mmCIF file of C-alpha atoms and ligand atoms in Angstrom:
data_model
loop_
_atom_site.group_PDB
_atom_site.id
_atom_site.type_symbol
_atom_site.label_atom_id
_atom_site.label_comp_id
_atom_site.label_asym_id
_atom_site.label_seq_id
_atom_site.Cartn_x
_atom_site.Cartn_y
_atom_site.Cartn_z
ATOM 1 C CA MET A 1 5.444 13.864 -19.254
ATOM 2 C CA ASN A 2 4.544 10.273 -18.305
ATOM 3 C CA ALA A 3 3.791 9.392 -14.700
ATOM 4 C CA LEU A 4 6.451 7.087 -13.245
ATOM 5 C CA VAL A 5 3.824 4.464 -12.330
ATOM 6 C CA GLU A 6 0.416 4.284 -13.946
ATOM 7 C CA LEU A 7 -2.364 1.797 -13.207
ATOM 8 C CA THR A 8 -5.351 1.794 -15.542
ATOM 9 C CA GLY A 9 -8.449 -0.241 -14.687
ATOM 10 C CA VAL A 10 -6.450 -2.868 -12.771
ATOM 11 C CA SER A 11 -8.498 -5.814 -11.480
ATOM 12 C CA LYS A 12 -7.397 -9.013 -9.795
ATOM 13 C CA ARG A 13 -9.694 -12.018 -9.521
ATOM 14 C CA TYR A 14 -9.038 -15.406 -7.962
ATOM 15 C CA VAL A 15 -10.966 -18.637 -8.341
ATOM 16 C CA ASP A 16 -12.078 -19.635 -4.853
ATOM 17 C CA ASN A 17 -12.127 -23.393 -5.329
ATOM 18 C CA PRO A 18 -9.879 -24.299 -8.209
ATOM 19 C CA SER A 19 -9.865 -28.107 -7.709
ATOM 20 C CA PHE A 20 -10.380 -30.192 -10.815
ATOM 21 C CA ALA A 21 -13.616 -31.710 -9.465
ATOM 22 C CA ALA A 22 -15.014 -28.266 -8.600
ATOM 23 C CA ARG A 23 -14.218 -26.985 -12.078
ATOM 24 C CA LEU A 24 -15.799 -30.068 -13.639
ATOM 25 C CA LEU A 25 -18.986 -29.562 -11.624
ATOM 26 C CA GLY A 26 -18.991 -25.827 -12.354
ATOM 27 C CA ILE A 27 -19.071 -24.885 -8.658
ATOM 28 C CA THR A 28 -16.084 -22.551 -8.565
ATOM 29 C CA ARG A 29 -16.607 -19.015 -7.284
ATOM 30 C CA THR A 30 -14.674 -15.909 -8.174
ATOM 31 C CA VAL A 31 -13.133 -13.617 -5.568
ATOM 32 C CA HIS A 32 -12.803 -10.023 -6.766
ATOM 33 C CA ALA A 33 -9.786 -8.903 -4.728
ATOM 34 C CA VAL A 34 -9.174 -5.678 -6.690
ATOM 35 C CA THR A 35 -11.602 -4.039 -9.110
ATOM 36 C CA GLU A 36 -10.906 -1.403 -11.754
ATOM 37 C CA VAL A 37 -8.257 0.599 -9.909
ATOM 38 C CA SER A 38 -6.690 3.521 -11.760
ATOM 39 C CA LEU A 39 -3.857 5.413 -10.025
ATOM 40 C CA SER A 40 -0.679 7.197 -10.944
ATOM 41 C CA LEU A 41 2.501 8.196 -9.136
ATOM 42 C CA GLU A 42 5.047 10.846 -10.036
ATOM 43 C CA ARG A 43 8.775 10.676 -9.380
ATOM 44 C CA GLY A 44 9.628 11.520 -5.784
ATOM 45 C CA GLU A 45 5.975 11.340 -4.720
ATOM 46 C CA THR A 46 4.440 9.279 -1.905
ATOM 47 C CA LEU A 47 1.005 7.877 -2.581
ATOM 48 C CA GLY A 48 -0.526 6.469 0.611
ATOM 49 C CA LEU A 49 -2.887 3.522 0.183
ATOM 50 C CA VAL A 50 -5.080 3.043 3.236
ATOM 51 C CA GLY A 51 -7.848 0.636 4.221
ATOM 52 C CA GLU A 52 -8.654 -2.169 6.625
ATOM 53 C CA SER A 53 -6.965 -5.559 6.268
ATOM 54 C CA GLY A 54 -8.607 -7.664 3.575
ATOM 55 C CA CYS A 55 -9.608 -4.667 1.436
ATOM 56 C CA GLY A 56 -7.190 -5.545 -1.395
ATOM 57 C CA LYS A 57 -4.242 -3.229 -0.620
ATOM 58 C CA SER A 58 -1.543 -5.900 -0.640
ATOM 59 C CA THR A 59 -2.972 -7.590 -3.746
ATOM 60 C CA LEU A 60 -2.898 -4.247 -5.536
ATOM 61 C CA ALA A 61 0.705 -3.730 -4.364
ATOM 62 C CA ARG A 62 1.730 -7.147 -5.694
ATOM 63 C CA CYS A 63 0.144 -6.386 -9.079
ATOM 64 C CA THR A 64 1.871 -2.978 -9.144
ATOM 65 C CA ILE A 65 5.295 -4.493 -8.458
ATOM 66 C CA ALA A 66 4.626 -7.404 -10.875
ATOM 67 C CA LEU A 67 4.746 -10.135 -8.237
ATOM 68 C CA GLU A 68 1.316 -11.091 -9.616
ATOM 69 C CA SER A 69 -0.246 -10.358 -12.965
ATOM 70 C CA ALA A 70 -3.479 -8.378 -13.089
ATOM 71 C CA SER A 71 -6.586 -10.188 -14.381
ATOM 72 C CA ALA A 72 -7.545 -7.039 -16.296
ATOM 73 C CA GLY A 73 -6.204 -3.552 -16.864
ATOM 74 C CA GLU A 74 -2.644 -2.401 -17.266
ATOM 75 C CA VAL A 75 0.327 -1.361 -15.121
ATOM 76 C CA ARG A 76 2.869 0.907 -16.831
ATOM 77 C CA PHE A 77 6.234 1.930 -15.423
ATOM 78 C CA ASP A 78 7.988 4.930 -16.952
ATOM 79 C CA GLY A 79 5.777 4.547 -20.013
ATOM 80 C CA ARG A 80 6.431 0.788 -20.449
ATOM 81 C CA ALA A 81 3.762 -1.883 -19.919
ATOM 82 C CA ILE A 82 4.813 -4.334 -17.193
ATOM 83 C CA GLU A 83 2.910 -7.437 -18.226
ATOM 84 C CA PRO A 84 4.663 -8.212 -21.543
ATOM 85 C CA ALA A 85 7.990 -7.592 -19.786
ATOM 86 C CA ARG A 86 6.910 -9.908 -16.942
ATOM 87 C CA ARG A 87 6.879 -12.814 -19.362
ATOM 88 C CA ARG A 88 10.459 -11.974 -20.409
ATOM 89 C CA GLY A 89 11.785 -12.002 -16.852
ATOM 90 C CA LEU A 90 11.416 -8.362 -15.766
ATOM 91 C CA ARG A 91 15.113 -7.797 -15.191
ATOM 92 C CA TRP A 92 14.945 -4.098 -16.100
ATOM 93 C CA PHE A 93 11.919 -3.582 -13.864
ATOM 94 C CA ARG A 94 13.503 -5.264 -10.827
ATOM 95 C CA ARG A 95 16.389 -2.783 -11.112
ATOM 96 C CA ARG A 96 13.997 0.153 -10.861
ATOM 97 C CA ALA A 97 11.145 -1.010 -8.603
ATOM 98 C CA GLN A 98 11.441 -2.788 -5.262
ATOM 99 C CA MET A 99 9.235 -3.801 -2.350
ATOM 100 C CA VAL A 100 9.669 -3.745 1.440
ATOM 101 C CA PHE A 101 7.409 -6.224 3.220
ATOM 102 C CA GLN A 102 5.457 -6.065 6.464
ATOM 103 C CA ASP A 103 7.300 -8.805 8.345
ATOM 104 C CA PRO A 104 11.008 -7.980 8.027
ATOM 105 C CA ARG A 105 12.185 -11.182 9.690
ATOM 106 C CA SER A 106 10.356 -13.555 7.378
ATOM 107 C CA SER A 107 11.263 -11.487 4.323
ATOM 108 C CA LEU A 108 14.982 -12.135 4.955
ATOM 109 C CA ASN A 109 16.660 -15.458 4.178
ATOM 110 C CA ARG A 110 17.614 -16.988 7.545
ATOM 111 C CA SER A 111 20.604 -18.810 6.078
ATOM 112 C CA LEU A 112 22.305 -15.643 4.771
ATOM 113 C CA THR A 113 24.304 -13.040 6.666
ATOM 114 C CA THR A 114 23.509 -9.376 6.109
ATOM 115 C CA GLU A 115 26.501 -9.108 3.779
ATOM 116 C CA GLU A 116 25.374 -12.112 1.728
ATOM 117 C CA THR A 117 21.799 -10.743 1.535
ATOM 118 C CA LEU A 118 23.016 -7.415 0.188
ATOM 119 C CA ALA A 119 25.596 -9.023 -2.128
ATOM 120 C CA ARG A 120 22.800 -11.102 -3.653
ATOM 121 C CA ALA A 121 20.671 -7.955 -4.144
ATOM 122 C CA LEU A 122 23.608 -6.192 -5.814
ATOM 123 C CA ARG A 123 24.021 -9.123 -8.222
ATOM 124 C CA THR A 124 20.279 -8.898 -9.054
ATOM 125 C CA GLY A 125 20.885 -5.265 -9.921
ATOM 126 C CA GLY A 126 23.567 -6.315 -12.399
ATOM 127 C CA GLY A 127 26.524 -4.970 -10.425
ATOM 128 C CA GLN A 128 29.629 -6.781 -11.755
ATOM 129 C CA ASP A 129 32.159 -4.953 -9.546
ATOM 130 C CA GLY A 130 34.974 -6.831 -7.876
ATOM 131 C CA ARG A 131 34.843 -8.103 -4.303
ATOM 132 C CA GLU A 132 36.344 -4.976 -2.741
ATOM 133 C CA ALA A 133 34.034 -2.572 -4.541
ATOM 134 C CA ARG A 134 31.047 -4.753 -3.653
ATOM 135 C CA HIS A 135 32.098 -4.849 0.010
ATOM 136 C CA ALA A 136 32.464 -1.045 0.047
ATOM 137 C CA ARG A 137 29.017 -0.641 -1.521
ATOM 138 C CA ILE A 138 27.484 -2.996 1.076
ATOM 139 C CA VAL A 139 29.027 -0.988 3.926
ATOM 140 C CA GLU A 140 27.696 2.186 2.301
ATOM 141 C CA LEU A 141 24.191 0.671 2.048
ATOM 142 C CA LEU A 142 24.295 -0.344 5.707
ATOM 143 C CA ARG A 143 25.380 3.143 6.728
ATOM 144 C CA ALA A 144 22.530 4.634 4.662
ATOM 145 C CA VAL A 145 20.041 2.726 6.822
ATOM 146 C CA GLY A 146 21.790 3.516 10.098
ATOM 147 C CA LEU A 147 23.694 0.242 10.621
ATOM 148 C CA GLY A 148 27.473 -0.081 11.021
ATOM 149 C CA PRO A 149 29.864 -2.712 9.622
ATOM 150 C CA ALA A 150 29.368 -4.721 12.828
ATOM 151 C CA PHE A 151 26.125 -6.018 11.280
ATOM 152 C CA LEU A 152 27.798 -7.478 8.165
ATOM 153 C CA HIS A 153 28.189 -10.973 9.532
ATOM 154 C CA ARG A 154 24.946 -11.251 11.474
ATOM 155 C CA TYR A 155 22.072 -13.532 10.493
ATOM 156 C CA SER A 156 18.479 -12.283 10.652
ATOM 157 C CA HIS A 157 17.808 -14.174 13.922
ATOM 158 C CA GLU A 158 20.635 -12.144 15.494
ATOM 159 C CA LEU A 159 18.903 -8.847 14.616
ATOM 160 C CA SER A 160 15.998 -7.018 16.265
ATOM 161 C CA GLY A 161 12.806 -6.393 14.245
ATOM 162 C CA GLY A 162 13.851 -2.806 13.524
ATOM 163 C CA GLN A 163 17.349 -3.896 12.436
ATOM 164 C CA CYS A 164 15.820 -6.557 10.141
ATOM 165 C CA GLN A 165 13.637 -3.872 8.537
ATOM 166 C CA ARG A 166 16.696 -1.648 8.058
ATOM 167 C CA VAL A 167 18.448 -4.532 6.250
ATOM 168 C CA SER A 168 15.290 -5.067 4.112
ATOM 169 C CA ILE A 169 15.338 -1.384 3.182
ATOM 170 C CA ALA A 170 19.071 -1.581 2.347
ATOM 171 C CA ARG A 171 18.350 -4.629 0.167
ATOM 172 C CA ALA A 172 15.632 -2.681 -1.699
ATOM 173 C CA LEU A 173 18.009 0.252 -2.220
ATOM 174 C CA ALA A 174 20.872 -1.947 -3.495
ATOM 175 C CA VAL A 175 19.613 -1.768 -7.094
ATOM 176 C CA GLU A 176 19.192 2.033 -6.902
ATOM 177 C CA PRO A 177 15.451 1.948 -7.646
ATOM 178 C CA ASP A 178 13.188 4.866 -8.556
ATOM 179 C CA PHE A 179 10.113 3.313 -6.952
ATOM 180 C CA VAL A 180 9.567 1.341 -3.728
ATOM 181 C CA VAL A 181 6.353 -0.290 -2.539
ATOM 182 C CA LEU A 182 6.215 -0.224 1.267
ATOM 183 C CA ASP A 183 3.636 -2.759 2.424
ATOM 184 C CA GLU A 184 2.838 -1.937 6.070
ATOM 185 C CA PRO A 185 6.587 -1.427 6.694
ATOM 186 C CA VAL A 186 6.249 -0.570 10.400
ATOM 187 C CA SER A 187 3.122 -2.381 11.585
ATOM 188 C CA ALA A 188 5.069 -5.453 12.791
ATOM 189 C CA LEU A 189 7.529 -3.320 14.800
ATOM 190 C CA ASP A 190 7.459 -2.031 18.381
ATOM 191 C CA VAL A 191 5.829 1.383 18.633
ATOM 192 C CA SER A 192 9.120 2.848 19.876
ATOM 193 C CA ILE A 193 10.890 1.736 16.666
ATOM 194 C CA GLN A 194 8.144 2.690 14.199
ATOM 195 C CA ALA A 195 8.918 6.421 14.153
ATOM 196 C CA GLN A 196 12.646 5.749 13.575
ATOM 197 C CA ILE A 197 11.920 3.591 10.518
ATOM 198 C CA VAL A 198 9.341 6.047 9.132
ATOM 199 C CA ASN A 199 11.806 8.925 9.512
ATOM 200 C CA LEU A 200 14.558 6.848 7.878
ATOM 201 C CA LEU A 201 12.242 6.155 4.902
ATOM 202 C CA LEU A 202 11.417 9.859 4.542
ATOM 203 C CA GLU A 203 15.079 10.855 4.756
ATOM 204 C CA LEU A 204 16.063 8.270 2.095
ATOM 205 C CA GLN A 205 13.239 9.450 -0.152
ATOM 206 C CA GLU A 206 14.449 13.027 0.068
ATOM 207 C CA ARG A 207 18.054 12.043 -0.608
ATOM 208 C CA LEU A 208 17.406 9.559 -3.438
ATOM 209 C CA ASP A 209 14.267 11.108 -5.015
ATOM 210 C CA LEU A 210 12.312 7.874 -4.534
ATOM 211 C CA ALA A 211 8.623 7.427 -5.277
ATOM 212 C CA TYR A 212 6.777 5.408 -2.629
ATOM 213 C CA LEU A 213 3.514 3.508 -2.655
ATOM 214 C CA PHE A 214 3.069 3.451 1.142
ATOM 215 C CA ILE A 215 0.462 0.973 2.362
ATOM 216 C CA SER A 216 -1.046 1.062 5.840
ATOM 217 C CA HIS A 217 -4.299 0.577 7.720
ATOM 218 C CA ASP A 218 -3.430 3.658 9.825
ATOM 219 C CA LEU A 219 -4.789 6.844 8.238
ATOM 220 C CA HIS A 220 -2.867 9.102 10.614
ATOM 221 C CA LEU A 221 0.460 7.489 9.669
ATOM 222 C CA ILE A 222 -0.494 7.641 5.983
ATOM 223 C CA ARG A 223 -1.294 11.319 6.349
ATOM 224 C CA TYR A 224 2.128 11.970 7.922
ATOM 225 C CA VAL A 225 4.105 10.314 5.112
ATOM 226 C CA SER A 226 1.992 10.944 1.979
ATOM 227 C CA ASP A 227 1.570 13.635 -0.642
ATOM 228 C CA ARG A 228 -1.701 12.079 -1.798
ATOM 229 C CA ILE A 229 -3.917 9.411 -0.246
ATOM 230 C CA ALA A 230 -6.020 6.702 -1.904
ATOM 231 C CA VAL A 231 -8.635 5.116 0.389
ATOM 232 C CA MET A 232 -9.498 1.540 -0.536
ATOM 233 C CA TYR A 233 -12.577 -0.423 0.429
ATOM 234 C CA PHE A 234 -13.561 -3.860 -0.789
ATOM 235 C CA GLY A 235 -11.104 -3.823 -3.687
ATOM 236 C CA ARG A 236 -11.986 -0.360 -5.021
ATOM 237 C CA ILE A 237 -10.668 3.162 -4.477
ATOM 238 C CA VAL A 238 -13.441 5.162 -2.777
ATOM 239 C CA GLU A 239 -11.589 8.440 -2.209
ATOM 240 C CA LEU A 240 -8.398 9.898 -3.675
ATOM 241 C CA GLY A 241 -6.846 13.298 -3.147
ATOM 242 C CA PRO A 242 -4.142 15.418 -1.490
ATOM 243 C CA ALA A 243 -3.202 14.050 1.944
ATOM 244 C CA GLU A 244 -4.381 17.119 3.820
ATOM 245 C CA GLU A 245 -7.772 17.203 2.069
ATOM 246 C CA VAL A 246 -8.489 13.500 2.582
ATOM 247 C CA SER A 247 -7.474 13.510 6.234
ATOM 248 C CA GLU A 248 -8.832 16.944 7.255
ATOM 249 C CA ARG A 249 -11.997 17.084 5.135
ATOM 250 C CA PRO A 250 -12.944 13.491 4.290
ATOM 251 C CA ARG A 251 -15.708 13.319 1.701
ATOM 252 C CA HIS A 252 -16.400 9.590 1.876
ATOM 253 C CA PRO A 253 -18.109 8.119 4.983
ATOM 254 C CA TYR A 254 -15.599 5.248 5.058
ATOM 255 C CA THR A 255 -12.679 7.701 5.247
ATOM 256 C CA GLN A 256 -14.446 9.442 8.122
ATOM 257 C CA LEU A 257 -14.911 6.139 9.921
ATOM 258 C CA LEU A 258 -11.238 5.204 9.411
ATOM 259 C CA LEU A 259 -10.259 8.536 10.966
ATOM 260 C CA ALA A 260 -12.654 8.047 13.853
ATOM 261 C CA ALA A 261 -11.359 4.525 14.452
ATOM 262 C CA VAL A 262 -7.789 5.622 15.227
ATOM 263 C CA PRO A 263 -7.226 5.489 18.999
ATOM 264 C CA GLN A 264 -7.207 9.007 20.447
ATOM 265 C CA PRO A 265 -4.007 9.585 22.492
ATOM 266 C CA ASP A 266 -5.601 12.413 24.498
ATOM 267 C CA PRO A 267 -7.731 10.752 27.231
ATOM 268 C CA ALA A 268 -10.005 13.810 27.376
ATOM 269 C CA LEU A 269 -11.097 13.129 23.812
ATOM 270 C CA ARG A 270 -11.401 9.344 23.966
ATOM 271 C CA ASP A 271 -15.195 9.299 24.419
ATOM 272 C CA GLU A 272 -15.679 10.825 21.026
ATOM 273 C CA THR A 273 -13.840 8.110 19.121
ATOM 274 C CA VAL A 274 -15.625 5.163 17.562
ATOM 275 C CA GLU A 275 -14.640 1.958 15.880
ATOM 276 C CA VAL A 276 -15.616 1.141 12.345
ATOM 277 C CA THR A 277 -18.635 -1.060 12.899
ATOM 278 C CA GLY A 278 -18.941 -4.480 11.269
ATOM 279 C CA GLU A 279 -16.339 -6.117 9.080
ATOM 280 C CA VAL A 280 -15.350 -5.918 5.459
ATOM 281 C CA PRO A 281 -17.936 -8.192 3.750
ATOM 282 C CA SER A 282 -16.888 -11.527 2.242
ATOM 283 C CA PRO A 283 -15.583 -11.075 -1.301
ATOM 284 C CA LEU A 284 -17.514 -14.269 -2.108
ATOM 285 C CA ASP A 285 -20.773 -12.533 -1.224
ATOM 286 C CA PRO A 286 -20.453 -8.839 -2.126
ATOM 287 C CA PRO A 287 -23.273 -6.508 -1.054
ATOM 288 C CA SER A 288 -25.385 -4.941 -3.785
ATOM 289 C CA GLY A 289 -24.969 -1.312 -4.821
ATOM 290 C CA CYS A 290 -22.378 0.494 -2.739
ATOM 291 C CA THR A 291 -20.399 -2.280 -1.023
ATOM 292 C CA PHE A 292 -20.044 -0.054 2.054
ATOM 293 C CA HIS A 293 -23.825 0.279 2.520
ATOM 294 C CA PRO A 294 -24.218 -2.444 5.230
ATOM 295 C CA ARG A 295 -21.840 -0.412 7.462
ATOM 296 C CA CYS A 296 -22.630 3.122 6.356
ATOM 297 C CA PRO A 297 -24.707 5.273 8.738
ATOM 298 C CA LEU A 298 -25.778 7.415 5.778
ATOM 299 C CA ALA A 299 -26.955 4.657 3.416
ATOM 300 C CA ASP A 300 -30.328 4.990 1.696
ATOM 301 C CA GLY A 301 -32.249 3.048 -0.943
ATOM 302 C CA ARG A 302 -30.125 4.293 -3.826
ATOM 303 C CA CYS A 303 -26.968 3.073 -2.050
ATOM 304 C CA ILE A 304 -28.422 -0.440 -1.815
ATOM 305 C CA ARG A 305 -29.410 -0.502 -5.504
ATOM 306 C CA GLU A 306 -26.685 1.396 -7.306
ATOM 307 C CA ARG A 307 -22.897 1.285 -7.122
ATOM 308 C CA PRO A 308 -21.382 4.787 -6.998
ATOM 309 C CA GLU A 309 -18.639 5.489 -9.550
ATOM 310 C CA LEU A 310 -15.389 7.139 -8.499
ATOM 311 C CA ARG A 311 -15.937 10.677 -9.810
ATOM 312 C CA ARG A 312 -13.670 13.717 -9.957
ATOM 313 C CA VAL A 313 -15.260 16.347 -7.690
ATOM 314 C CA THR A 314 -12.439 18.923 -7.834
ATOM 315 C CA PRO A 315 -9.371 18.963 -10.130
ATOM 316 C CA ASP A 316 -7.456 16.784 -7.663
ATOM 317 C CA ILE A 317 -10.091 14.924 -5.606
ATOM 318 C CA GLU A 318 -12.123 11.841 -6.577
ATOM 319 C CA VAL A 319 -14.924 10.318 -4.492
ATOM 320 C CA ALA A 320 -17.274 7.347 -4.936
ATOM 321 C CA CYS A 321 -20.379 8.185 -2.873
ATOM 322 C CA HIS A 322 -23.963 9.024 -3.904
ATOM 323 C CA ARG A 323 -24.467 11.182 -0.843
ATOM 324 C CA TYR A 324 -21.424 13.319 -1.501
ATOM 325 C CA GLU A 325 -22.304 13.584 -5.182
ATOM 326 C CA GLU A 326 -25.779 14.868 -4.276
ATOM 327 C CA THR A 327 -24.889 17.249 -1.408
ATOM 328 C CA ARG A 328 -21.163 18.079 -1.836
ATOM 329 C CA ASP A 329 -21.038 18.358 1.977
ATOM 330 C CA PRO A 330 -18.063 16.802 3.777
ATOM 331 C CA VAL A 331 -19.143 13.996 6.076
ATOM 332 C CA PRO A 332 -20.275 15.410 9.454
ATOM 333 C CA ALA A 333 -18.176 13.484 11.979
ATOM 334 C CA LEU A 334 -20.269 13.971 15.116
ATOM 335 C CA THR A 335 -23.512 13.100 13.365
ATOM 336 C CA MET A 336 -21.914 9.888 12.254
ATOM 337 C CA VAL A 337 -20.633 9.124 15.731
ATOM 338 C CA SER A 338 -24.082 9.494 17.261
ATOM 339 C CA LYS A 339 -25.702 7.413 14.518
ATOM 340 C CA LEU A 340 -23.147 4.671 15.076
ATOM 341 C CA GLU A 341 -23.884 4.650 18.785
ATOM 342 C CA ASP A 342 -27.663 4.305 18.296
HETATM 343 FE FE1 SF4 B 1 -22.675 5.459 2.288
HETATM 344 FE FE2 SF4 B 1 -24.321 5.527 0.210
HETATM 345 FE FE3 SF4 B 1 -22.066 6.909 0.123
HETATM 346 FE FE4 SF4 B 1 -22.012 4.242 -0.025
HETATM 347 S S1 SF4 B 1 -22.915 5.638 -1.514
HETATM 348 S S2 SF4 B 1 -20.705 5.512 1.204
HETATM 349 S S3 SF4 B 1 -23.683 3.706 1.362
HETATM 350 S S4 SF4 B 1 -23.798 7.243 1.549
#
């Protein structure tokens, strides 16, 4: 059986300075935002995509949902290639795949009420029902996301951040999709609201058998919501596997550092946490070999010379790291902490 979503060797490149003069003088540079990503998602599954900001997560999401076309590789949905369909308008795809954005307020049209926003989404989905049926469906959508009819006539500036995100989720659900990309759906919200929205998303997934590509920089959140986790660094997947394996027994040093970077709520344990040192390098000046080597406490000469391929190390786990390939030892957290502190 086909996966619902399948990415094969997807890359996205941008020209850094596309002005006519720069092109004429041959001084343009290429930014490799996403490089050779292959992933798949089954129906009803959540694949968590985690990494620091600037690592290519959102670009990959936009290619997956056909808001941008990939420079190379292929995205298939339910066995159908997206790119040829993209040129014909993608109507069928928009009815089956939707996206919820990070900033709910700016993703809603300020000049529309909640009812108008959802009515517009229903029209996109091809719903030709009469006014009464459409109104009933809008009320039903609002109820599904925990909002009552009192919100029908409110504009986005009259809603809280959490309420705006609930309307965004209702808008995504209006077309009855099979697949939703959630791009940092709670990171712009108050901490007190985040858990409510996450639980709403999980409840809707269960009820509607939705597949999610859930994007976040927070590995602990990703672990909570995901069946499998893909860890992304500098435009490439560096570790992929079941959520419990990736978060409990990380094989890639970057995954270990992401785990260590999450603030520890228990004050007694705070001394043992570290921050990922350094920043994601400039995509205009990528490091040689393993792109993580300037920040990796375990890097050696081979890492500087040779880029590690993403290799399958068990039937369901893939890792791109020379050290892991050679030793097959999970990354020792405390060793890494002390090396980082040196
Ligand atoms: Fe670190 Fe080398 Fe593994 Fe890259 S290949 S993550 S530099 S040990």
